[in-house]
Amino acid sequence: MTDKRAVILLSGGLDSATVVAMAKAQGYACYTMSFDYGQRHRAELNAATRVAQDLGVVEHKVIGLNLDGIGGSALTDSSIDVPETPGEGIPVTYVPARNTVFLSLALGWAEVLQARDIFIGVNAVDYSGYPDCRPEFVEAFERMANLATKAGVEGQGFRIQAPLQNMSKAQIVQAGVAHGVDYSLTVSCYQADDDGRACGKCDSCRLRAEGFKAAAVADPTRYF
């Protein structure tokens, strides 16, 4: 087995699927991790499994969490409506500390696997303004990872790779197509139905649709 291993956060959406394909193209043995964290629907978890299988990852792991136990987000609290028109500021679809929690668990698995690289599909160009998608956050987490782990202290440091960080959604779609991503397997919608069909109205749907249009790539998204 290759020594070049990577743990990759895979939500089942467009961005994370692209990241898996990019890491695989770089020669990494890919270990993908998804989270059943109390989100509104399981369609994205089903999509993550499909993507992992299609891209031939070494292992796909789903970790159960209870972020709905603290709520505070339209994605974990059904009493908060998912906004269907663009607003100002950080939207209510922000899940408190989500990427910090997810990366921490990915870090633990990476240390067990002796993987030095962790990939995350955050983007700071065509995105919803979440604070844990910014380059400053990624850089700060990498510093913390190398302070907080046995591997880091012993000089076997970790890299948090965010290859989509400065790409437009159109560029991400084009990169994914070039790497053979089947976007019909992915689900991006914040309020998809049980069959994975999208609302076409939420922020995530809007960004996804605009990305395919700008990339001049046929959009395989199914809507309800």
XYZ file of C-alpha atoms in Angstrom:
224
model
C 0.000 0.000 0.000
C 1.269 3.461 -0.875
C 2.822 5.532 1.892
C 1.108 8.572 0.420
C -2.164 8.470 2.322
C -4.731 11.198 2.774
C -7.878 11.631 4.825
C -10.481 13.590 2.900
C -13.672 15.139 4.254
C -16.463 14.029 1.915
C -19.891 15.579 2.373
C -21.387 14.162 -0.813
C -21.515 17.569 -2.462
C -19.869 18.995 -5.548
C -16.805 20.495 -3.881
C -15.778 17.569 -1.722
C -16.246 15.091 -4.592
C -13.903 17.219 -6.687
C -11.308 17.216 -3.913
C -11.345 13.405 -3.694
C -10.734 13.146 -7.438
C -7.917 15.700 -7.276
C -6.207 13.894 -4.389
C -6.504 10.572 -6.187
C -4.946 12.108 -9.314
C -1.999 13.227 -7.164
C -1.343 9.617 -6.215
C -2.841 9.586 -2.732
C -4.451 6.511 -1.240
C -7.732 8.164 -0.279
C -9.577 7.576 2.982
C -12.840 9.497 3.051
C -14.808 10.584 6.101
C -18.417 11.770 6.315
C -20.541 12.774 9.281
C -24.062 11.897 10.296
C -24.326 14.960 12.497
C -28.066 15.525 12.753
C -28.408 17.341 9.446
C -31.803 17.858 7.807
C -31.499 14.956 5.370
C -29.498 11.801 4.719
C -29.385 12.328 0.965
C -25.898 13.840 1.184
C -24.631 10.835 3.153
C -25.989 8.502 0.490
C -24.302 10.688 -2.118
C -20.987 10.513 -0.243
C -21.136 6.725 -0.289
C -21.845 6.730 -4.032
C -18.970 9.126 -4.731
C -16.541 7.132 -2.570
C -17.418 3.946 -4.409
C -17.264 5.578 -7.832
C -13.848 7.129 -7.192
C -12.424 3.962 -5.665
C -11.327 5.169 -2.243
C -9.518 2.772 0.093
C -12.034 3.211 2.916
C -15.084 5.362 3.521
C -16.037 6.025 7.132
C -19.242 7.642 8.451
C -18.982 9.081 11.964
C -22.069 9.760 14.052
C -22.304 13.077 15.905
C -25.103 14.993 17.581
C -24.687 18.578 16.467
C -28.472 18.866 16.389
C -28.188 18.544 20.164
C -26.863 22.093 20.293
C -28.752 23.401 17.257
C -28.159 26.995 16.239
C -28.333 26.302 12.496
C -31.018 25.843 9.871
C -29.215 22.653 8.889
C -29.578 21.046 12.328
C -32.742 22.658 13.703
C -35.927 22.057 11.719
C -37.598 25.011 13.410
C -35.213 27.375 11.567
C -36.129 27.811 7.909
C -33.486 27.454 5.221
C -33.355 30.859 3.484
C -34.308 30.802 -0.187
C -33.139 34.305 -1.088
C -29.631 35.768 -0.676
C -29.138 37.749 2.522
C -26.405 39.738 4.228
C -23.885 38.525 6.768
C -23.255 34.946 7.821
C -26.412 32.948 6.971
C -28.376 30.778 9.386
C -27.162 27.709 7.457
C -23.801 28.149 9.206
C -23.346 25.226 11.604
C -21.461 26.360 14.729
C -17.899 24.975 14.804
C -18.717 22.327 12.182
C -15.457 22.373 10.216
C -13.431 22.584 13.428
C -15.133 19.440 14.725
C -14.904 17.620 11.389
C -11.233 18.432 10.879
C -10.438 17.373 14.448
C -11.884 13.918 13.828
C -10.148 13.700 10.459
C -6.927 14.619 12.230
C -7.400 11.767 14.693
C -7.964 9.263 11.895
C -5.010 10.621 9.936
C -2.755 10.103 12.942
C -3.955 6.500 13.294
C -3.420 5.863 9.573
C -0.034 7.634 9.621
C -1.386 9.910 6.909
C 0.268 13.288 6.705
C -2.336 15.047 4.558
C -5.928 16.032 5.265
C -8.028 17.471 2.455
C -11.078 19.685 2.867
C -13.203 21.204 0.114
C -13.674 24.675 1.581
C -13.847 27.626 -0.779
C -13.568 31.354 -0.157
C -14.660 32.682 -3.571
C -18.132 31.389 -4.503
C -19.318 30.537 -0.993
C -21.810 31.516 1.694
C -19.425 33.496 3.893
C -18.872 30.866 6.576
C -15.931 31.819 8.832
C -14.584 28.250 8.873
C -14.080 28.263 5.103
C -11.481 31.049 5.096
C -7.744 30.557 4.471
C -7.007 31.980 7.946
C -8.994 29.171 9.528
C -7.278 26.455 7.485
C -3.840 27.836 8.341
C -4.700 28.152 12.039
C -6.025 24.595 12.201
C -2.862 23.257 10.594
C -0.753 25.005 13.236
C -2.962 23.580 15.977
C -2.795 20.080 14.449
C 0.968 20.075 14.668
C 0.927 21.308 18.259
C -1.765 18.949 19.519
C -0.670 15.545 18.193
C 2.013 13.000 18.970
C 2.913 12.864 15.278
C 3.258 16.644 15.098
C 5.434 16.863 18.216
C 7.667 14.085 16.891
C 8.245 15.992 13.664
C 5.845 14.106 11.395
C 3.698 17.126 10.721
C 0.310 17.354 9.071
C -0.764 19.442 6.116
C -4.334 20.687 5.768
C -4.885 20.948 2.045
C -7.710 23.090 0.657
C -7.110 22.966 -3.108
C -10.388 24.708 -3.970
C -9.759 27.646 -1.653
C -9.275 30.292 -4.323
C -11.208 28.727 -7.211
C -14.534 29.916 -8.573
C -17.377 27.403 -8.661
C -17.013 27.244 -12.456
C -13.310 26.412 -12.113
C -14.169 23.707 -9.570
C -16.688 22.132 -11.953
C -14.181 22.227 -14.804
C -11.500 20.627 -12.618
C -13.896 17.903 -11.535
C -14.916 17.112 -15.098
C -11.237 16.915 -16.060
C -10.696 14.393 -13.246
C -13.705 12.281 -14.134
C -16.142 13.287 -11.391
C -19.702 12.148 -12.032
C -21.616 15.086 -10.601
C -24.939 13.285 -11.025
C -23.921 11.263 -7.947
C -23.567 14.377 -5.764
C -26.086 16.285 -3.650
C -25.479 19.910 -2.645
C -28.937 21.143 -1.624
C -29.480 22.185 1.996
C -33.014 20.751 1.948
C -32.895 17.905 -0.563
C -35.672 15.315 -0.438
C -35.140 11.644 0.401
C -34.332 10.890 -3.240
C -31.613 13.536 -3.343
C -33.605 15.970 -5.458
C -32.737 19.631 -4.914
C -34.933 22.611 -4.071
C -33.230 24.921 -6.556
C -33.737 27.871 -4.218
C -31.224 27.687 -1.347
C -27.792 29.291 -1.374
C -26.040 26.019 -2.126
C -28.328 25.264 -5.075
C -27.829 28.766 -6.450
C -24.032 28.578 -6.272
C -24.021 25.098 -7.812
C -26.291 26.075 -10.722
C -24.305 29.227 -11.430
C -21.095 27.181 -11.405
C -22.299 24.726 -14.032
C -23.656 27.553 -16.180
C -20.418 29.561 -16.015
C -18.372 26.434 -16.730
C -20.542 25.663 -19.783
C -21.099 22.159 -18.406
C -24.488 20.426 -18.444
C -25.999 20.480 -14.959
C -27.077 16.951 -13.897
C -28.887 18.182 -10.773
C -32.370 16.751 -10.243
C -34.966 19.116 -8.757
C -38.243 18.500 -6.978
